[in-house]
Tab-separated table of C-alpha atoms in Angstrom:
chain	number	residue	atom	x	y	z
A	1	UNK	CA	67.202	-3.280	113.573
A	2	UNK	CA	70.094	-0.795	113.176
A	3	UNK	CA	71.348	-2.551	109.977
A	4	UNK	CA	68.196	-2.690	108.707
A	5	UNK	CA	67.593	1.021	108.872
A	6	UNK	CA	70.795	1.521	107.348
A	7	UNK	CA	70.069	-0.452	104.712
A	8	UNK	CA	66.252	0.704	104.308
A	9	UNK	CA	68.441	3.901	104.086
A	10	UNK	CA	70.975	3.036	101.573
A	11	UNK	CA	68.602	1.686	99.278
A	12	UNK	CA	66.677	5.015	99.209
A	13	UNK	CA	69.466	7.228	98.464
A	14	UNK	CA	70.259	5.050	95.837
A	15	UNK	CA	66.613	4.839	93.893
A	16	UNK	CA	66.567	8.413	94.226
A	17	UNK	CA	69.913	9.055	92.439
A	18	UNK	CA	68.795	6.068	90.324
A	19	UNK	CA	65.226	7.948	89.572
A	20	UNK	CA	66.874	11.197	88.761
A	21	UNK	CA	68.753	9.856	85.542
A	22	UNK	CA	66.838	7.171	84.756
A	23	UNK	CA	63.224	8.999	84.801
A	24	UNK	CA	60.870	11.173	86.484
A	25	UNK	CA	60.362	11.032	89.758
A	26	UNK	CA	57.317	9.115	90.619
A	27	UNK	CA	54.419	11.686	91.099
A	28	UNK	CA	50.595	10.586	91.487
A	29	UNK	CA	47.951	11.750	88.690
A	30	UNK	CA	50.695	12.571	86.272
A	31	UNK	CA	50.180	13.259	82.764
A	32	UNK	CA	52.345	12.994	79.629
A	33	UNK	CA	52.472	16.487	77.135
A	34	UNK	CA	52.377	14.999	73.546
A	35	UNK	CA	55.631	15.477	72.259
A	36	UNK	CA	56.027	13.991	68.339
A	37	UNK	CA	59.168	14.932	66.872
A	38	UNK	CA	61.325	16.424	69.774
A	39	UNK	CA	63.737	13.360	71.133
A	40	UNK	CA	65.864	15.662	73.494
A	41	UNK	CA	62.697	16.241	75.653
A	42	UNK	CA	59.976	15.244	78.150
A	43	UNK	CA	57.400	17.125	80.062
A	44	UNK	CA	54.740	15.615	82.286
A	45	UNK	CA	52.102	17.202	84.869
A	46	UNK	CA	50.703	16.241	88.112
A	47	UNK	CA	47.715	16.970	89.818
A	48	UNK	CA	49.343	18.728	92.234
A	49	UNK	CA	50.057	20.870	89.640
A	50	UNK	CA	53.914	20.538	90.014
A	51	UNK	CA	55.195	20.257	86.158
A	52	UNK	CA	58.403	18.110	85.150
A	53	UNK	CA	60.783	18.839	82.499
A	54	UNK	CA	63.298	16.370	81.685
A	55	UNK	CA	66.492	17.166	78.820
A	56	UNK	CA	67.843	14.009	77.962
A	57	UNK	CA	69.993	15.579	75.067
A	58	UNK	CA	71.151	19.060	76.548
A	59	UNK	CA	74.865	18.354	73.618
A	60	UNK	CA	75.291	15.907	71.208
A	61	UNK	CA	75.763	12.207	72.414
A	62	UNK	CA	75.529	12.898	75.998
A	63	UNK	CA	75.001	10.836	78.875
A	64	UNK	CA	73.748	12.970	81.205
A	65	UNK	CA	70.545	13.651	81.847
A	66	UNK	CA	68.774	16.644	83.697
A	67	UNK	CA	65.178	17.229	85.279
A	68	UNK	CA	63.479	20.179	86.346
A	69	UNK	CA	60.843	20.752	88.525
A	70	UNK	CA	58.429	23.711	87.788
A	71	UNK	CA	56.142	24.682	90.799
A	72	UNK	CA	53.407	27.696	90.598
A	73	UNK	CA	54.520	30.576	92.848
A	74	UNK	CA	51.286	30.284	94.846
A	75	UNK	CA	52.569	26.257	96.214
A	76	UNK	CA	55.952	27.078	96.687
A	77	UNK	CA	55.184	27.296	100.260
A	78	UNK	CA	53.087	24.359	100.552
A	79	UNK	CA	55.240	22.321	98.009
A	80	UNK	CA	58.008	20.422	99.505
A	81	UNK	CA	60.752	19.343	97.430
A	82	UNK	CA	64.544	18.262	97.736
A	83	UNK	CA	66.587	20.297	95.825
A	84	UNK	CA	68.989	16.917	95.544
A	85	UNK	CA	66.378	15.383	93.534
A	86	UNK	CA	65.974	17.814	90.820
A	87	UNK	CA	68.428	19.945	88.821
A	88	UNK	CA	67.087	23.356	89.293
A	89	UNK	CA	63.620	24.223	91.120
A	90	UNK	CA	61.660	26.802	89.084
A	91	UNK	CA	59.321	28.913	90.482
A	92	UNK	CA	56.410	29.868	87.422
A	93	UNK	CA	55.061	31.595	85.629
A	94	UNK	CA	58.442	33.440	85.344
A	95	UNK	CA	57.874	37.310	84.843
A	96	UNK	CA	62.344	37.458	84.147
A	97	UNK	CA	64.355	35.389	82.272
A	98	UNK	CA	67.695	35.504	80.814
A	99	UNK	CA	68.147	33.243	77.540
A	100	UNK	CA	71.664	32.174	75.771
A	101	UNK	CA	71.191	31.445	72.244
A	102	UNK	CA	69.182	33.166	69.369
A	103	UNK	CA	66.840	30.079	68.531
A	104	UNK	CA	65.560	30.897	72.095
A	105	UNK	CA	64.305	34.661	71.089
A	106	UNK	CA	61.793	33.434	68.441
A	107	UNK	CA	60.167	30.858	71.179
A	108	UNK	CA	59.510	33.690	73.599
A	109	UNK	CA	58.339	35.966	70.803
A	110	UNK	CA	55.910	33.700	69.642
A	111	UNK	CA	54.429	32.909	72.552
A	112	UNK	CA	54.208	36.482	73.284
A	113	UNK	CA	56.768	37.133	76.366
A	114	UNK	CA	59.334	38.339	74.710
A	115	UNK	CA	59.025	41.579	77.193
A	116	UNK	CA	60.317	38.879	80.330
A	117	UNK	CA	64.087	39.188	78.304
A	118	UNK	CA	66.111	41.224	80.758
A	119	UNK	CA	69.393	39.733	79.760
A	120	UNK	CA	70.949	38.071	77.071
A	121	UNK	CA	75.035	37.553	76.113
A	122	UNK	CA	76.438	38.837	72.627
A	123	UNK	CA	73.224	40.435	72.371
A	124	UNK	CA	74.716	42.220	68.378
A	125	UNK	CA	73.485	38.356	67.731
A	126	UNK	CA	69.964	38.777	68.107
A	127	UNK	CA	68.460	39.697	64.584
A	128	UNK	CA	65.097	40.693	65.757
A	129	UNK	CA	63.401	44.054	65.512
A	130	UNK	CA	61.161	43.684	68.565
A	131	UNK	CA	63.981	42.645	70.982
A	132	UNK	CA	66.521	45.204	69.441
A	133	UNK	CA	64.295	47.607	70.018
A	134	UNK	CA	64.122	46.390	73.768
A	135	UNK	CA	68.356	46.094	73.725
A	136	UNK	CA	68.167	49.703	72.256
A	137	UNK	CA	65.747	50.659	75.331
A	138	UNK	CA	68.010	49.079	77.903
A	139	UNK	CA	65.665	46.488	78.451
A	140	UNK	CA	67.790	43.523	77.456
A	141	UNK	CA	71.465	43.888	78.816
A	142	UNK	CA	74.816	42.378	77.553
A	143	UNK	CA	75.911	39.746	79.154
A	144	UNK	CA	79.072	39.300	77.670
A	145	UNK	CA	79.504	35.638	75.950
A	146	UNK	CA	77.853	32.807	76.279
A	147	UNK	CA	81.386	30.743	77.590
A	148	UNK	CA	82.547	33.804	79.769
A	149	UNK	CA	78.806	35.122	81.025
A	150	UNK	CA	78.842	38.016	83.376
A	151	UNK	CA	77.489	36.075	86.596
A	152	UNK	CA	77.903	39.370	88.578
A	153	UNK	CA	75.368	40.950	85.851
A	154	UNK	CA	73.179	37.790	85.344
A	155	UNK	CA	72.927	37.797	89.870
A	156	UNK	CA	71.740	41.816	89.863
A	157	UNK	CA	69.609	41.265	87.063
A	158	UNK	CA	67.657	38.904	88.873
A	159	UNK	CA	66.314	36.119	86.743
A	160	UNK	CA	63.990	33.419	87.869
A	161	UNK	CA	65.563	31.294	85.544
A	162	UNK	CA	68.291	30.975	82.840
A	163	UNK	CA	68.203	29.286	79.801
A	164	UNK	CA	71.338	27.645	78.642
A	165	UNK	CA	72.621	25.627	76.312
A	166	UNK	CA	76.312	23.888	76.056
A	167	UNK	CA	78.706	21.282	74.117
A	168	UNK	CA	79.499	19.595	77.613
A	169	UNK	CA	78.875	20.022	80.990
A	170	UNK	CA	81.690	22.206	82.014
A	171	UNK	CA	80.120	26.364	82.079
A	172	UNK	CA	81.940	27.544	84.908
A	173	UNK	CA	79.431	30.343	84.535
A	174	UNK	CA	76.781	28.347	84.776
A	175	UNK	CA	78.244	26.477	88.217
A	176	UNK	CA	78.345	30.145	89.870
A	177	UNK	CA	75.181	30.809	88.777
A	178	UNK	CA	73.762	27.896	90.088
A	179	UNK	CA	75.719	28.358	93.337
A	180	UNK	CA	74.382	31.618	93.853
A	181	UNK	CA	70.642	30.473	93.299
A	182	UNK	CA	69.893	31.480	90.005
A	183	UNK	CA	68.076	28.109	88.453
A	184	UNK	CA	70.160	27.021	85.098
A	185	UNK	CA	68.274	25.138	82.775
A	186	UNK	CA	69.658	23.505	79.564
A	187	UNK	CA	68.130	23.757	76.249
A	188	UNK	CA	68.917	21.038	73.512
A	189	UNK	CA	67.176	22.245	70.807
A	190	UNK	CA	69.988	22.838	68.080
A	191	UNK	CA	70.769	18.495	68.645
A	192	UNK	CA	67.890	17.714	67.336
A	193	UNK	CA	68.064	16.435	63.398
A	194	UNK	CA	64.798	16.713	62.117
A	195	UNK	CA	62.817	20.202	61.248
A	196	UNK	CA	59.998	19.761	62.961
A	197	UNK	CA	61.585	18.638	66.112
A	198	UNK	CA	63.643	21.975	66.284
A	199	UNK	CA	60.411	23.716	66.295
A	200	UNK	CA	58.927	21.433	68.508
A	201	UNK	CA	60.859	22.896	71.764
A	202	UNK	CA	58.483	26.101	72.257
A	203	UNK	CA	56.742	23.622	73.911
A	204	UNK	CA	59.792	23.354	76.475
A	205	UNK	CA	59.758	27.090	77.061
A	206	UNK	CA	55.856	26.913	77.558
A	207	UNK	CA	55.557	25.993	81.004
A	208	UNK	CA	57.645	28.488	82.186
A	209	UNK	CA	54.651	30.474	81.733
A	210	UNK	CA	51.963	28.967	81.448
A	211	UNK	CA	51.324	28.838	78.083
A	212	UNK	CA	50.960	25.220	77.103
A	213	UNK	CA	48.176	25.559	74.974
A	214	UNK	CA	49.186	28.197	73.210
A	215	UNK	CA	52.490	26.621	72.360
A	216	UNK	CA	50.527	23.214	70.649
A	217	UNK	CA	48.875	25.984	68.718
A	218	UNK	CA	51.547	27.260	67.376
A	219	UNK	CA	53.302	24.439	66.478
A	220	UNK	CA	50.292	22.797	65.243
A	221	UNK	CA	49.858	25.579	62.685
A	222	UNK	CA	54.120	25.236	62.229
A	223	UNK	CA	53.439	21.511	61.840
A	224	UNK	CA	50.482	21.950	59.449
A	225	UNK	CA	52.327	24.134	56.711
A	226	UNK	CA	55.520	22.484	56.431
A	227	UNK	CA	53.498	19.392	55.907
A	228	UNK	CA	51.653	21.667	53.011
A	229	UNK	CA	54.708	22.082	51.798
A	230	UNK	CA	56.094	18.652	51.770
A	231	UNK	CA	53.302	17.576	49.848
A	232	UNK	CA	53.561	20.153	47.270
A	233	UNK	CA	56.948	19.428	46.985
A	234	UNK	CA	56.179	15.896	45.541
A	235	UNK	CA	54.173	17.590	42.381
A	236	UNK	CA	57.649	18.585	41.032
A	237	UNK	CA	58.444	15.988	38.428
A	238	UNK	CA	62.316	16.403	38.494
A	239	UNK	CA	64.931	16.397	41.888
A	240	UNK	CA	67.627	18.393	40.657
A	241	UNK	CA	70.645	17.514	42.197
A	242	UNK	CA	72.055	19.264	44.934
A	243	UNK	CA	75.871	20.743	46.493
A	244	UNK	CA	76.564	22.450	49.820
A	245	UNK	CA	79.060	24.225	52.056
A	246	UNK	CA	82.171	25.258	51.130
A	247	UNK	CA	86.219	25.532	52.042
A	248	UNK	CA	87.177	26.444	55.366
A	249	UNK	CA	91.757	26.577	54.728
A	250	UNK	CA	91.535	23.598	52.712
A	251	UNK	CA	88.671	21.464	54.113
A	252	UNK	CA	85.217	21.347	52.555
A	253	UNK	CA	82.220	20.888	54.785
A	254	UNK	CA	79.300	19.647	53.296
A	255	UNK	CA	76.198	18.726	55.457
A	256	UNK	CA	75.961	14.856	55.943
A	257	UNK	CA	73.117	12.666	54.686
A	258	UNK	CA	71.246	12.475	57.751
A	259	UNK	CA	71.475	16.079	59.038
A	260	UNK	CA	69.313	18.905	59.563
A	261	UNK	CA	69.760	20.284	56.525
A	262	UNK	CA	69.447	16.983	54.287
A	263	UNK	CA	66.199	16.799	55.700
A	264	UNK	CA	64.882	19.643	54.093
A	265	UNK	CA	66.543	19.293	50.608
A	266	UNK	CA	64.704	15.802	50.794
A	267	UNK	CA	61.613	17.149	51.410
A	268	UNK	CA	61.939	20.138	49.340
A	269	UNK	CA	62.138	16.783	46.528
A	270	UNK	CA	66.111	17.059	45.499
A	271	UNK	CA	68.423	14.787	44.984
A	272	UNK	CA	71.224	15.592	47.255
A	273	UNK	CA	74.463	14.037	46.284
A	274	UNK	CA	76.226	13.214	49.727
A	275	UNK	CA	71.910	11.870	50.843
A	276	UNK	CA	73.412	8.192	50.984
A	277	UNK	CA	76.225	9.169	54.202
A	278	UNK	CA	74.756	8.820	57.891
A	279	UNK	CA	76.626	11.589	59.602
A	280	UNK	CA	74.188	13.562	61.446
A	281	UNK	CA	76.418	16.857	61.509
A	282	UNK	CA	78.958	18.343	58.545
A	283	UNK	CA	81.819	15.667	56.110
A	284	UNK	CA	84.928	16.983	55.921
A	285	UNK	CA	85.694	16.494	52.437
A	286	UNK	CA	89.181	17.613	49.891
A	287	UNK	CA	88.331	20.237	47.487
A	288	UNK	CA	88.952	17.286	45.095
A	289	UNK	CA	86.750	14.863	45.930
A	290	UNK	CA	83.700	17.176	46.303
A	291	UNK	CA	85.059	18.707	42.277
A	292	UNK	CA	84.475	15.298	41.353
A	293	UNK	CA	81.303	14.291	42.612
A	294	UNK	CA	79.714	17.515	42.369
A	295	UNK	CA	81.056	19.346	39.258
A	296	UNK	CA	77.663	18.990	37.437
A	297	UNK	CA	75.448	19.600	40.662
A	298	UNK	CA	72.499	21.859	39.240
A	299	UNK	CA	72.043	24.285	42.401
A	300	UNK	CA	74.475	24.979	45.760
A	301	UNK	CA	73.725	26.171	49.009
A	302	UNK	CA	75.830	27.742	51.599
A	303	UNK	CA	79.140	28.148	49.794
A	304	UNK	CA	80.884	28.851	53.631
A	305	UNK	CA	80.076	32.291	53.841
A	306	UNK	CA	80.513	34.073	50.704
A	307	UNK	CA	77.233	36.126	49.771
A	308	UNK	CA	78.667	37.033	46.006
A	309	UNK	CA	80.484	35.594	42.817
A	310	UNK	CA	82.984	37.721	43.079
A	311	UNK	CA	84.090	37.081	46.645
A	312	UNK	CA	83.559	33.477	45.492
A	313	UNK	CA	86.130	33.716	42.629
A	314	UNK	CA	88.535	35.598	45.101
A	315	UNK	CA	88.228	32.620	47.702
A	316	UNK	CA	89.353	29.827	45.533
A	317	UNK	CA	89.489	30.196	41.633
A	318	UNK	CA	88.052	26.272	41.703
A	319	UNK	CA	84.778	27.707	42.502
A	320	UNK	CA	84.570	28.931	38.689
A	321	UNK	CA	84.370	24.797	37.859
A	322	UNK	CA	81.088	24.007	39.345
A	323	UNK	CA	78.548	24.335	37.137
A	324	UNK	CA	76.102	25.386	39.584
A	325	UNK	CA	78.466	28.108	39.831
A	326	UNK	CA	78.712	28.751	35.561
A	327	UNK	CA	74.979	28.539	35.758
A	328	UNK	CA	74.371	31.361	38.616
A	329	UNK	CA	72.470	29.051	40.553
A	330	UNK	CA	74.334	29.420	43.910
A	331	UNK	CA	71.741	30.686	47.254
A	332	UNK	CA	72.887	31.483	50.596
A	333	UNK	CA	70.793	31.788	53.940
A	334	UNK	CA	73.932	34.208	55.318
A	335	UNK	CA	73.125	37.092	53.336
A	336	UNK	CA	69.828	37.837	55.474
A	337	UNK	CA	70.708	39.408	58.377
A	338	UNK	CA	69.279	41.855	61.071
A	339	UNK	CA	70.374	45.472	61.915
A	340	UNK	CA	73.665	44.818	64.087
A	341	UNK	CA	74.485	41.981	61.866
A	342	UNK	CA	73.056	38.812	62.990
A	343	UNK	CA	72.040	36.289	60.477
A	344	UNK	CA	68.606	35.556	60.192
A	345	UNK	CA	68.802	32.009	59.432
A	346	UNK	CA	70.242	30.926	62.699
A	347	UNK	CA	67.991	32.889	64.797
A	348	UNK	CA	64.725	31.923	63.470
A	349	UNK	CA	64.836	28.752	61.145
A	350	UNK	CA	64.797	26.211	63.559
A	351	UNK	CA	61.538	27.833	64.530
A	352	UNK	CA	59.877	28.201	61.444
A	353	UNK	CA	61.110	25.548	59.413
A	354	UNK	CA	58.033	25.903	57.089
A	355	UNK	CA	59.277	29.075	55.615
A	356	UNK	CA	62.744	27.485	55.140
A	357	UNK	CA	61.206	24.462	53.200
A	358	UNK	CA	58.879	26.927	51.195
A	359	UNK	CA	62.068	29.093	50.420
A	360	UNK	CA	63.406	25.694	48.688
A	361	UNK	CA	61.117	24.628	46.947
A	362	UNK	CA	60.688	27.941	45.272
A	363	UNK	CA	64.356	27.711	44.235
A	364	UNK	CA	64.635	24.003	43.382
A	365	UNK	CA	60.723	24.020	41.874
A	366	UNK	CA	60.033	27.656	41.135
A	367	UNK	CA	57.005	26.992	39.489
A	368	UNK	CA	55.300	25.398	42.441
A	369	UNK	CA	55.643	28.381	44.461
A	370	UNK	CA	56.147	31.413	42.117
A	371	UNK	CA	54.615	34.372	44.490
A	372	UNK	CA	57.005	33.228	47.498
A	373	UNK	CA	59.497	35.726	48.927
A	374	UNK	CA	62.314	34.022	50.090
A	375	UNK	CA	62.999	34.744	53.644
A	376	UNK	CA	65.793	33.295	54.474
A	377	UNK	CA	68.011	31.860	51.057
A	378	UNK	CA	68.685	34.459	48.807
A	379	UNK	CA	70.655	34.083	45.071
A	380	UNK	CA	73.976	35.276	45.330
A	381	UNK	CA	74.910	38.847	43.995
């Protein structure tokens, strides 16, 4: 009877470590959120009205897994729950929060609790008016950087949660935190490769206050317009052909065929000249291999980040062979920034990638969307 006990035990322990990376712990009357072009992320509900996150892709190719467990202040008593089981117990709707990364700010804003931001690191980042008006307040404190966070700070502010994001699994910052009793959670949303599933995550930051409907609304309309746009895009008749990035020393980064960005200049109806390659991230290409594929391209985005000819022409006097570059037809998205410098691009187009395809096709097709005001590409000066 002993070793059966022990065994009876052993084989608990290890379904529950099992469960934890393998899927959601098993929880009666539970109920999927429709999630349609997010892959880093789950969410499901349970009549009990205990509410599941789980990141699967927190950094690029990992294998590790987190889950969440979000409980309503009001069960928290009556709720019992291992803290072994789940990566960071969240009491909701939060009323403080402390976020890491600009794409975060938008989410928040949108869904109208922007005013829970007490803390946030680098904070000369954050492009919007709204929150740099709370920063300016004293609303929002610095929190240093996002690799060397001030736990000491983060602990007095006391947040009910902090949103994080990371290339690995090794924030020492994060391990205090989470030491001291401040619930981490990770964010994957700048993994994901498709436009629509960046925008996707305000549904991730939607629980946290109860705001689930509201978030399918918004991305529903999100959803909606880019599709608009997609569409229109098709009426052009030509796909002009299409360079990016730049030197960095004496590489050239280009985006690769299957990234982020290639998704857009495909849908924006271009023909972009590295669309064939399956990196999902940047090519690191010689300045002459990129001359000779790309002399000729008609338009070029994102020459590193150089916002004018002349600084251009002072970078690398190859520049001057590009045609694109002959032609004036070189666009940016780093010459839009916010009061304390941040660029606007980085803070708010993976949110709104509608206005990022619409700002595209009025370049590529101008004619399809004469009235448009670029927001976030703008011709070089």
């Amino acid at each position: 009877m002993k070793n059966t006990s022990i065994l009876l035990f052993l084989f608990i322990l290890f379904a529950c470590k099992q469960e934890k990376k393998e899927g959601f712990p098993v929880v009666e009357e539970s109920r999927s959120v429709s999630i349609t072009h997010a892959k880093g992320f789950r969410i499901e509900h349970s009549g009990t009205g205990l509410t599941l996150i789980k990141i699967t892709s927190p950094w690029p190719n990992s294998e590790t897994a987190f889950t969440y467990a979000l409980v309503p202040k009001e069960k928290m008593a009556s709720i019992s729950l291992s803290r072994d089981a789940y990566d960071a117990i969240v009491a909701v709707p939060v009323e403080h929060i402390v976020v890491t990364s600009t794409t975060h700010i938008p989410a928040l804003e949108a869904l109208g609790v922007a005013d829970r931001l007490v803390g946030f690191p680098q904070t000369d980042f954050i492009s919007s008016d709204y929150t740099r008006k709370r920063i300016d307040q004293g609303k929002v404190q610095e929190l240093g950087s996002n690799e060397n966070i001030n736990t000491e700070r983060v602990i007095a502010l006391n947040p009910e949660v902090v949103v994080g994001f990371g290339i690995n699994n090794k924030n020492n910052a994060y391990t205090t935190l989470k030491k001291s009793r401040v619930p981490v959670v990770y964010n994957g949303d700048w993994t994901e490769e498709t436009p629509l599933g960046k925008a996707e995550w305000v549904k991730f930051f939607a629980p946290f206050f109860g705001l689930e409907k509201e978030a399918d609304s918004i991305f529903g309309q999100i959803e909606s317009a880019y599709n608009d746009a997609k569409s229109l895009g098709k009426k052009a008749g030509e796909k002009p052909t299409v360079l990016t990035g730049g030197l960095f020393k004496d590489v050239w980064y280009v985006a690769g065929g299957k990234s982020w960005m290639a998704r857009f200049l495909e849908d924006a109806h271009t023909q972009y000249l590295w669309n064939e390659n399956q990196e999902t991230g940047s090519l690191s290409l010689s300045l002459e291999s990129v001359l000779d594929r790309a002399s000729e391209a008609e338009f070029w985005l994102n020459p590193s980040m150089l916002t004018s000819y002349d600084a251009m022409n002072e970078a690398n006097k190859h520049y001057q062979e590009f045609g694109a570059f002959k032609n004036k037809k070189v666009y940016s998205n780093t010459i839009a920034k916010g009061a304390t410098g941040g660029l606007l691009f980085y803070e708010q187009a993976p949110n709104r990638p509608d206005l990022v395809l619409k700002d595209l096709i009025h370049i590529f097709h101008p004619e399809l969307l004469p009235d448009h005001v670029p927001v976030f590409f703008k011709p070089l000066n």
